[in-house]
Structures are given as C-alpha cells and as structure tokens.
C-alpha positions as a printed Julia matrix, in Angstrom:
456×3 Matrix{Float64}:
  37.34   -6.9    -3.57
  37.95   -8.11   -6.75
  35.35  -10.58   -6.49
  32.96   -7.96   -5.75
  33.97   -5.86   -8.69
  33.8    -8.42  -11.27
  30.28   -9.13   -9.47
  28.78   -5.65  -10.07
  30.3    -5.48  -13.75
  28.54   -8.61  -14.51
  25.67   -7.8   -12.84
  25.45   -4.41  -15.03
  25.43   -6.44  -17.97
  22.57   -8.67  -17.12
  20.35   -5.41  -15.84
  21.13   -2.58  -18.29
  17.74   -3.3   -19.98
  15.92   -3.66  -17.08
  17.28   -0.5   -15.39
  16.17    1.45  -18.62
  13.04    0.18  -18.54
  12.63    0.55  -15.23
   9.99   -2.63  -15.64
  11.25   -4.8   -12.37
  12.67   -4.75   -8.48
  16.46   -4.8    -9.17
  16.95   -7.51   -6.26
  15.38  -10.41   -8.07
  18.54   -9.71  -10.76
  20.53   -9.69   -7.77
  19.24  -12.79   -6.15
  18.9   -15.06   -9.28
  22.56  -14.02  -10.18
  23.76  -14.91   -6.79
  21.65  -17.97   -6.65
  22.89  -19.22   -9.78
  26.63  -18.29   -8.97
  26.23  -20.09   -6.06
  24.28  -23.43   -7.04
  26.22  -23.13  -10.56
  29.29  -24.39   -8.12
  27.35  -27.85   -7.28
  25.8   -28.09  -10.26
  28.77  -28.35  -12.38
  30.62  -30.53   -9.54
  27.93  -32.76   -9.36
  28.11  -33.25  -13.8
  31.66  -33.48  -13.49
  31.16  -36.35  -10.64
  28.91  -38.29  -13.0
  31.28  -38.82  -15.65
  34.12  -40.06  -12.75
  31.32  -41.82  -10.74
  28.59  -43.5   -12.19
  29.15  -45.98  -14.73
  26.39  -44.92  -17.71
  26.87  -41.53  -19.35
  22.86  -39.98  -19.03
  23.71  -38.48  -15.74
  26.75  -36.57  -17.06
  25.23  -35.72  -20.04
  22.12  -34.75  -18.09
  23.68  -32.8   -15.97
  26.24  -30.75  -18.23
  23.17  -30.09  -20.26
  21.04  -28.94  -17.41
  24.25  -26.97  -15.98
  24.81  -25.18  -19.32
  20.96  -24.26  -19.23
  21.14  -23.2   -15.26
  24.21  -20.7   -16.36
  22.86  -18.97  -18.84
  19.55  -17.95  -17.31
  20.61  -14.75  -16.04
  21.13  -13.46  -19.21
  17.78  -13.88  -20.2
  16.9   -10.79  -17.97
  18.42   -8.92  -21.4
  15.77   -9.75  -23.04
  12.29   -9.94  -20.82
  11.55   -8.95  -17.2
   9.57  -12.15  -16.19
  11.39  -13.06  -13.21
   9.22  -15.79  -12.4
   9.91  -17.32  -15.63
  13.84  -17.21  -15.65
  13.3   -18.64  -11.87
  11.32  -21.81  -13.43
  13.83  -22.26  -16.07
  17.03  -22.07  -13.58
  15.37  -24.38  -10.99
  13.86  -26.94  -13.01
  17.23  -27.52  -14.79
  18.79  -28.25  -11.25
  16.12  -30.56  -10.32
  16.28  -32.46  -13.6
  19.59  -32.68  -13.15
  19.64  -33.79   -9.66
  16.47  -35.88  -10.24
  18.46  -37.68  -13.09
  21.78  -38.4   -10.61
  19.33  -39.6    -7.74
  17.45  -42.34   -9.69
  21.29  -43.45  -11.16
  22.69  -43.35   -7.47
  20.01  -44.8    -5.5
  16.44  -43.73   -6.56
  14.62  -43.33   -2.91
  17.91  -44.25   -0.97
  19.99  -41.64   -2.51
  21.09  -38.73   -0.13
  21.17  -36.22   -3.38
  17.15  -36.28   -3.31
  17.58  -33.88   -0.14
  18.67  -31.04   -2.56
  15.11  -31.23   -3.53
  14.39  -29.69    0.35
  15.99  -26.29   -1.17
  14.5   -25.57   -4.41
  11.11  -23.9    -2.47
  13.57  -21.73   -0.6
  15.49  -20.5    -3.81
  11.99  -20.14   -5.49
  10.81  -18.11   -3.02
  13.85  -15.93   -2.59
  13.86  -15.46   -6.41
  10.61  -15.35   -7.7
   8.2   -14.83   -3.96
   5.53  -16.98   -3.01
   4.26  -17.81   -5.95
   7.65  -18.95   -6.53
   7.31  -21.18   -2.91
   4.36  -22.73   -3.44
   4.9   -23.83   -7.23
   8.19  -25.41   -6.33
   6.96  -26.78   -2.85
   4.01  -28.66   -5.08
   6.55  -29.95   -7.75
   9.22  -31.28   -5.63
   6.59  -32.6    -3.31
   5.21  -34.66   -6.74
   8.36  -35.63   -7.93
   9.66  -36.96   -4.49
   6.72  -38.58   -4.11
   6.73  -40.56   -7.74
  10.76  -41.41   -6.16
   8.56  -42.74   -3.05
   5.98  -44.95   -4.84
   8.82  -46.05   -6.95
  10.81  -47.36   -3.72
   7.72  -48.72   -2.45
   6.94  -50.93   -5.93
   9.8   -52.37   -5.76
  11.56  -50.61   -8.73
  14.53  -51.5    -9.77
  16.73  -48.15   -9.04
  20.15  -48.39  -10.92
  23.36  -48.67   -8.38
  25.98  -47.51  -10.34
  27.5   -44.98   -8.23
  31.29  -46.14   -7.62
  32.41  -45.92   -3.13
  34.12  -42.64   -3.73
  31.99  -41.03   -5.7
  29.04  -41.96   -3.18
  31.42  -39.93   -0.51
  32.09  -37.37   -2.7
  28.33  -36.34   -3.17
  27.53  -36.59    0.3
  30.28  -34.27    1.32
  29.01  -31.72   -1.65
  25.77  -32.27   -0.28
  26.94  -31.45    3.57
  29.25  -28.53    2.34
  27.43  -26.88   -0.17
  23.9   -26.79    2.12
  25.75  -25.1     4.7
  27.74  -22.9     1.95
  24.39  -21.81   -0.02
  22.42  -21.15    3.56
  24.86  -18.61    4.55
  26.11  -17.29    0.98
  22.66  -16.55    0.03
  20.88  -15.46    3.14
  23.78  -13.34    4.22
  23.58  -11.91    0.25
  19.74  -11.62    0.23
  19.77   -9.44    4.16
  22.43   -7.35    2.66
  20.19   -6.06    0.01
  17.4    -5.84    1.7
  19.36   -3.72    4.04
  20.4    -1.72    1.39
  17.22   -1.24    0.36
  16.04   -0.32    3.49
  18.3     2.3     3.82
  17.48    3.82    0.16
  13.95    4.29    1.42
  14.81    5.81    4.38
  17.08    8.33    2.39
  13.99    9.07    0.05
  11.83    9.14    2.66
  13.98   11.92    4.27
  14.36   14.09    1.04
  10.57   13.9     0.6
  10.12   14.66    3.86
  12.33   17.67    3.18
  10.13   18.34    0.36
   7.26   18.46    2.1
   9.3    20.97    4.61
   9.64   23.48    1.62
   6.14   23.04    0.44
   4.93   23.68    4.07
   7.11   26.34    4.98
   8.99   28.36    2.06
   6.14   27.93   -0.14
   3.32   28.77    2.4
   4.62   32.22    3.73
   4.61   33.54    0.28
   1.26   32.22   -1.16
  -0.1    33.41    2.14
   0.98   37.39    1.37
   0.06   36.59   -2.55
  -3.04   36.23   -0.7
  -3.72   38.97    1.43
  -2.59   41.48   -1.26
  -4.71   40.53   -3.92
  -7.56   40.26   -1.47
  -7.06   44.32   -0.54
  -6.1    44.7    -3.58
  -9.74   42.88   -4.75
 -11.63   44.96   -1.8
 -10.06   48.53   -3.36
 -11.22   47.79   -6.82
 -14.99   49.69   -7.1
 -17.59   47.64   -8.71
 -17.27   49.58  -11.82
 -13.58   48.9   -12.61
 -13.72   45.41  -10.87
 -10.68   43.38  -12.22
 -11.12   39.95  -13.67
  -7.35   39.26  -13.63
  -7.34   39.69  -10.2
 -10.38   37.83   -9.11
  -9.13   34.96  -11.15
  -5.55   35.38   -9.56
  -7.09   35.87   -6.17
  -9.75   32.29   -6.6
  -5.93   30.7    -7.51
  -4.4    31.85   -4.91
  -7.05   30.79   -2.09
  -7.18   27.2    -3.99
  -3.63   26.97   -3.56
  -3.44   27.87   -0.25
  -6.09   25.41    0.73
  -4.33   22.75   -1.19
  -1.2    23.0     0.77
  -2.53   23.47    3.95
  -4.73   20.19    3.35
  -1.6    18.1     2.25
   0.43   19.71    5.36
  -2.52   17.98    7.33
  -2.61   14.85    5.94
   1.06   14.42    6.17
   1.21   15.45   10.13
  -1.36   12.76   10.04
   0.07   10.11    8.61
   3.51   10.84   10.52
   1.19   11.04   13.64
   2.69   14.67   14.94
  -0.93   16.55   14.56
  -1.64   17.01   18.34
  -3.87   14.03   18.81
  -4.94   14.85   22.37
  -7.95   13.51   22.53
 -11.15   14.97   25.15
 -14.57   14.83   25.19
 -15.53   18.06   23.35
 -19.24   19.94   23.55
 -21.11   18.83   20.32
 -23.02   22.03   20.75
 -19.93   24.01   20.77
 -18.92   22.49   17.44
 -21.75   23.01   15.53
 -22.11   26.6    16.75
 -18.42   27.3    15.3
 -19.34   25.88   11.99
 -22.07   27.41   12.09
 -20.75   30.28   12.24
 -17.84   29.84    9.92
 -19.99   29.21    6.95
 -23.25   31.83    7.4
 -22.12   33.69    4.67
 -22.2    30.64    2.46
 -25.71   29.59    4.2
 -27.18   33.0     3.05
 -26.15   32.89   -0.53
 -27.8    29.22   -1.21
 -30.59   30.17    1.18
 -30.03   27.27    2.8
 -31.78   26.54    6.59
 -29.09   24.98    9.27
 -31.34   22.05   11.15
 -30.37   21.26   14.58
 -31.72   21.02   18.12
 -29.47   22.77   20.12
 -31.75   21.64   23.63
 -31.71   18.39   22.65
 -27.75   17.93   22.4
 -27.4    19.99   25.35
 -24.19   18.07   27.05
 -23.53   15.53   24.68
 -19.47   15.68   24.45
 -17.63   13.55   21.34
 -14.05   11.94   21.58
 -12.0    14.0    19.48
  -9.15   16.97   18.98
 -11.48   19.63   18.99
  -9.33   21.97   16.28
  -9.54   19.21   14.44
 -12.92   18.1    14.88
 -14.48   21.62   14.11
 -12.46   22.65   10.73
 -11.39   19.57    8.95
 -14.39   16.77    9.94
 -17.29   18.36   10.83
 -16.46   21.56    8.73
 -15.28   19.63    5.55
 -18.85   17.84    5.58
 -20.89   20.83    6.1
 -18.63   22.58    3.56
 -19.72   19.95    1.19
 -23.18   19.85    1.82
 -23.6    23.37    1.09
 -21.46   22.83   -2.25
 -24.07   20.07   -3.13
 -26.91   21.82   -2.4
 -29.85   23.26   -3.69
 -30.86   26.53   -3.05
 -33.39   26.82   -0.65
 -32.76   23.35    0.71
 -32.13   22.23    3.8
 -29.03   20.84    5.71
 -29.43   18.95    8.97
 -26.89   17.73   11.66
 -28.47   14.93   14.06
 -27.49   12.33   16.17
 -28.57    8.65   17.95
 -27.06    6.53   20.25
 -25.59    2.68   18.42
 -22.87    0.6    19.76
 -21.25    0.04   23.14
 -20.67    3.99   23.95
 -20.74    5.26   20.55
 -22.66    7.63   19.0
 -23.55    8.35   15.26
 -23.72   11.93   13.7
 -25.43   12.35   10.71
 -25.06   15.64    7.95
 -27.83   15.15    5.74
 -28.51   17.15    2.68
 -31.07   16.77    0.02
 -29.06   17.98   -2.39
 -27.54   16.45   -6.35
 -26.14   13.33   -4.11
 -22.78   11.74   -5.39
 -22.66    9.82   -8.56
 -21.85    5.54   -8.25
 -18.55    6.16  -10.41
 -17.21    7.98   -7.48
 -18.82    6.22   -4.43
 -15.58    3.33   -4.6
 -12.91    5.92   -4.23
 -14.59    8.5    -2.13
 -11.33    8.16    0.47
  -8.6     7.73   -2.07
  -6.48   10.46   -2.14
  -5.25    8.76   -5.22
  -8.35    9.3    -7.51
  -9.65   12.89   -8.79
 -12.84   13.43   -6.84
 -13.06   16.94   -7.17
 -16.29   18.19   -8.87
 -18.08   21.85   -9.0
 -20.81   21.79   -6.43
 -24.49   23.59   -7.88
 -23.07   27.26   -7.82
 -19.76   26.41   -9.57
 -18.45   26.13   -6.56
 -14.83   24.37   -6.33
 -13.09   21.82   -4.22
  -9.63   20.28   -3.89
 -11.04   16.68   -3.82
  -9.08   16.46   -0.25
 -11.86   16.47    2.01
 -13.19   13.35    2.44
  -9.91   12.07    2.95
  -8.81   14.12    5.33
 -12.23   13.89    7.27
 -11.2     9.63    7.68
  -7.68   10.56    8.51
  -8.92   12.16   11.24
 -12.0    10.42   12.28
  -9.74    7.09   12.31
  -7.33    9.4    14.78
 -10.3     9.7    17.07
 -10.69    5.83   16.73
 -14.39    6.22   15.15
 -15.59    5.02   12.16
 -17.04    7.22    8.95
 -19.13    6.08    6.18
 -21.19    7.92    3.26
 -24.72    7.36    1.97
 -26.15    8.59   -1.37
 -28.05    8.68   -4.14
 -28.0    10.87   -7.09
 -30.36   13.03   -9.02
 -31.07    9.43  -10.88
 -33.33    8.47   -8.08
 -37.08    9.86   -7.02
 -35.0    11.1    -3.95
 -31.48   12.47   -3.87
 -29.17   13.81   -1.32
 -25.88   12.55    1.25
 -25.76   11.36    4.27
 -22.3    11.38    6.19
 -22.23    9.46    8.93
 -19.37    9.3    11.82
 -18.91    6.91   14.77
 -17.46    8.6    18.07
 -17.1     7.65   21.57
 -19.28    9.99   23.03
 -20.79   10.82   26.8
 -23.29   12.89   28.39
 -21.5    15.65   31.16
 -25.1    14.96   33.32
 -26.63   11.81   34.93
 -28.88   10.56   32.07
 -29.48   10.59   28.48
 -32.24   12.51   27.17
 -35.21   10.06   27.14
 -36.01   10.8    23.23
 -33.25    9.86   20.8
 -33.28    9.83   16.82
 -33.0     7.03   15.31
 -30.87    6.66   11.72
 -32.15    7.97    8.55
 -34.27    5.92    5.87
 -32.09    5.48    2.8
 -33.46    5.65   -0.22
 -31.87    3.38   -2.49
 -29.01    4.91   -1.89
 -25.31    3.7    -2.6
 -23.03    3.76    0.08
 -18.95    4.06    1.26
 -17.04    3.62    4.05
C-alpha cells in the first residue's frame, strides 16, 4: 500500500499542470509513468551490467546517459502536454541504449536485440497508433542495418565477459515476463476505471435528462396553458405584449424539451420502435390536418393524389412517422415558403421494395453554408422561415433519428434564392407495400433538380 501511495503522490506531481489545464487524457501520464517505472528497472540494470561486463566503457556510459534521460521524461509532462513527444524521447533513449549494448555484446547474435520486439507495444500503449507504427518502422530499420551488418561480415565487438552474457539473458527472460504483466495488468486497470467513470456520468446525465423530462416538463406545460387562457381572455384592444412574448417562450421551450426527450429515447432505443406497415394516406391526412391553420395563413395549396396512393402502406412507428418525420418536413416547408406557393408530397417506386417520398416546396431553399451540417445536432441550424417564423434547429435531426429507426434512408435537395429556381426537396427511403394485388400501373418518377446542392 505504500507503494501505491508513494505512486499517486508522484504521479500528482507530474500531472498538476495537466489536470489544470485540462489539455490531455490523464492515462497517457499514467501509462508513461508506469512504463518508465517499470523499464527504468532494466534500464539501469542493464548500465550497471556494462560497467561489470563488457570490457570498453561506451556501453556504460551509453547507457547511464540514456537511463538518466529515460527517468526524467515524466517530468516533462510539467511543462507541455505532447504525449507523443515525451513517448519518443523515453523510447528512443532505451533503444539507443540497448542498440549500443547489442552491437558491444554480439551485434546480430546478441539476445538483447529482442528488447527491440517491445518498443511498438510501449509506443502504442503510450502514445496510440501513431505511436505503433513510428516505432514498428524504426526498430524494423535499425534491426535491419544490425542484419545487413551480420550479413557483411562486420566485425561486431565480443566483449561481453560469460557471466555477464547470463546475466542479460536472465534480465531479458525476467523482465519480458515482468513488464507483460506489470503493464498490461496496470494499463486494464485504468481502463477499467475509466470505464466505470463513464458509466457513473452517464448515469447522472441520464438523471439529468430525468429532471429535464419530468420535473421540468409538468411545470412549463401549466406555464403554458395559463398564459394561453390567459392570451385568449385578453380583448384585442388591451392585447398584452408581455404575455404573447412569454407565451411564444413558453411554447419554444416546451418544444425544445420534448424534442431532446425524443432524441434521447432514441438514441437509448426505448421509443416504441414497433414497426408496421402504416396507410400513407392516413399519414398525410393527419398532417394535413394538423397544420391547416398554418396552410391558410401562407395561402399555401397541399398537392397530393389521394386515389393514386390508395393502399400504399410504409415501414414505420406510425406516432412517430406522422409528428416527428413526415410532420417536421411539412412543418418546414411551410416555414420556407412563399405565400401562395405550393407544397407537394409524392412518391415512386426505387430499390428492391423501397419506396421514395418526396416533400417538395418551391420556396427560399437552404443556403450551401448549412447543407454539410443539416443532421448535426451539434451545429445551430435554426433560421426564421419567410413569416418570422421560428424553429429549434431539431428537426432534421430528429426526422434521421427516426427514419434510420425505420431502417430507411433520408436525404435533402436544394437550392437557394441564388439560383433561377429555388426550393427543397426531402426525400425518404422506406420499405413499403401495396395491401392489394398490384401496383398502380402509373408511377412518378423523381424530381428534376435544378442545380441544386444536396445532404444526406
């Protein structure tokens, strides 16, 4: 226990900057310090052997030098976070230093050039692949030069004394078997730990999201509902702004949490993802429906051939289907429309059992800057819509969340105001059927772009 505790103190020495700073993953402090604890043995035993051993000083010179180097590099993370720098300079002083007893001991024949075998593993458990691969490449190169060396004929120097020959193969035997446990068993154990950290944030934020869902929902509902009677009693004569303003909050934060609490059941997959074939005609009727009042303010004219989709049925969750897909693109077609425009809803058959459905508006289109992170929930891709209208930038993401639920496929055409014709097309990809024998014999076919940029 001791041990341990004289392991942590050091340990918060060589991080305190880093843990201010917050600038790097506190294993790779970890691991280096443990790697060079545990190598540090060797190489010191191995400098200490080439004094008693070999009968020229460079390779206990060498390797006291490189061994002083290979001790200190830990401290280094005091003073910069490049971990794949300190990694370098801790690893090349071991294999100049081993490099250096090998050609005194042997050159090719020496048993100490197997210590090259490790130096990929520590670079990769210190510094990651890149770490791997450049150390892979270098020992590879410098065995090799070893190899054409044997193979020239060079003269390696023999002047490694009986004993000490035995004594470096046993540190060789002992310490591979010592540094494969010590640091694999050290490098699982914080990875464990880690593991369980994000489990235990993942738990509070799911308790988070609990609150939000929950505590936080009840009441913005009621703020809701009073200020909307509250908004319905006022005459238009004394018509509050403070409350019109409060109420518009309100509704925007209701929508807002409501939209996350979807996205998270989502992503946790517990959103009832039953899926059936569902009426297409049913669908667009609700929407339809839903957003009339919206329709007769823009004066906008709702294309779609009811006879002609008469028993076409979708793969989806119908609840689903009808608010947060096919409503959230409707929603947004009538937020990017013109008045007295048109908005139409279509369909044709394309791969294997798939169908496409098309919403296609003529209306400002979406701007290239925002085409690239149309689905990131990440980027702000809210904008007011031609009648001020305003949006939580949630939508689109939610519509792939659940599209990808239903196993189909979305993707978004447009062009802006820029071009001689502007307008959106969203397109989604869903198993679909027909509840009677055949097809209708007439199907439309996909919509002309016009230079339009696209997402998916």
């Amino acid at each position: 226990m001791k041990l341990i505790n004289y392991y942590f103190k050091l340990y918060e020495f060589l991080a305190a900057k880093r843990i201010k700073a917050n600038d790097l993953d506190l294993r790779r402090i970890h691991n280096h310090t443990v790697v060079t604890l545990c190598t540090g043995i060797f190489m010191w035993s191995y400098a200490f052997l080439a004094f008693l051993s070999l009968s020229t000083p460079v390779p206990g010179l060498v390797g006291i030098t490189c061994s002083i180097i290979h001790s200190l590099t830990p401290f280094l993370f005091r003073f910069t976070n490049n971990a794949y720098m300190i990694s370098n300079i801790m690893i090349g002083s071991a294999m100049v230093h081993q490099a250096t007893y090998s050609y005194y001991s042997g050159g090719f024949d020496s048993h100490n050039l197997i210590w090259f075998g490790i130096l990929p593993l520590l670079g990769g458990i210190i510094a990651g692949k890149k770490g791997v691969i450049c150390w892979a490449v270098i020992t590879s190169i410098v065995a090799a030069g070893f190899g054409f060396l044997e193979f020239s004929n060079h003269p390696f120097p023999q002047v490694e004394m009986p004993w000490g020959r035995m004594t470096a193969q046993a540190l060789l035997v002992f310490g591979l078997i010592f540094l494969s446990t010590s640091i694999i068993y050290v490098t699982l154990g914080l990875n464990e730990n880690k593991e369980k950290l994000l489990a235990e944030q993942s738990k509070n934020i799911e308790n988070l999201f609990c609150v939000l869902f929950h505590d936080l929902a009840g009441p913005l509902n009621r703020i809701s509902i009073g200020l909307s009677i509250a908004r319905r009693q006022s005459s238009a004569e004394s018509k509050n702004n403070g409350i019109e303003i409060a109420a518009k909050a309100s509704d925007s934060m209701t929508e807002i949490t409501q939209n996350v609490r979807r996205m998270y059941l989502v992503s946790k997959g517990q959103l009832n993802s039953d899926l059936i074939y569902f009426s297409l005609n049913e669908s667009v009727e609700y929407v339809q429906k839903l957003f009339a009042n919206e329709l007769k303010k823009k004066n906008l004219r709702f294309e779609y051939d009811f006879k002609r989709h008469q028993g076409l049925m979708l793969l989806v969750e119908p609840v689903s289907f009808k608010n947060q897909v096919l409503g959230n693109a409707i929603s947004n077609a009538i937020k990017f429309s013109n008045p007295s425009s048109n908005i139409i809803i279509r369909t044709y058959p394309c791969e294997s059992h798939f169908h496409a459905l098309e919403i296609v508006d003529t209306g400002v289109g979406i701007p290239p800057a925002l085409m690239n992170s149309l689905f990131d929930v990440s980027k702000k891709n809210s904008r007011p819509g031609t009648a001020g209208e305003k949006g939580t930038g949630y939508g689109m993401h939610i519509m792939k969340s659940f599209v990808e639920m239903y196993r189909g496929k979305i993707s978004v055409e447009s062009s802006d105001d820029s071009h001689p014709v502007s307008g959106t097309t969203i397109r989604v990809l869903l198993n679909a059927k027909w509840d009677q024998d055949e097809a209708p014999e007439t199907q439309e076919g996909p919509m002309t772009p016009h230079s339009k940029q696209s997402a998916e």
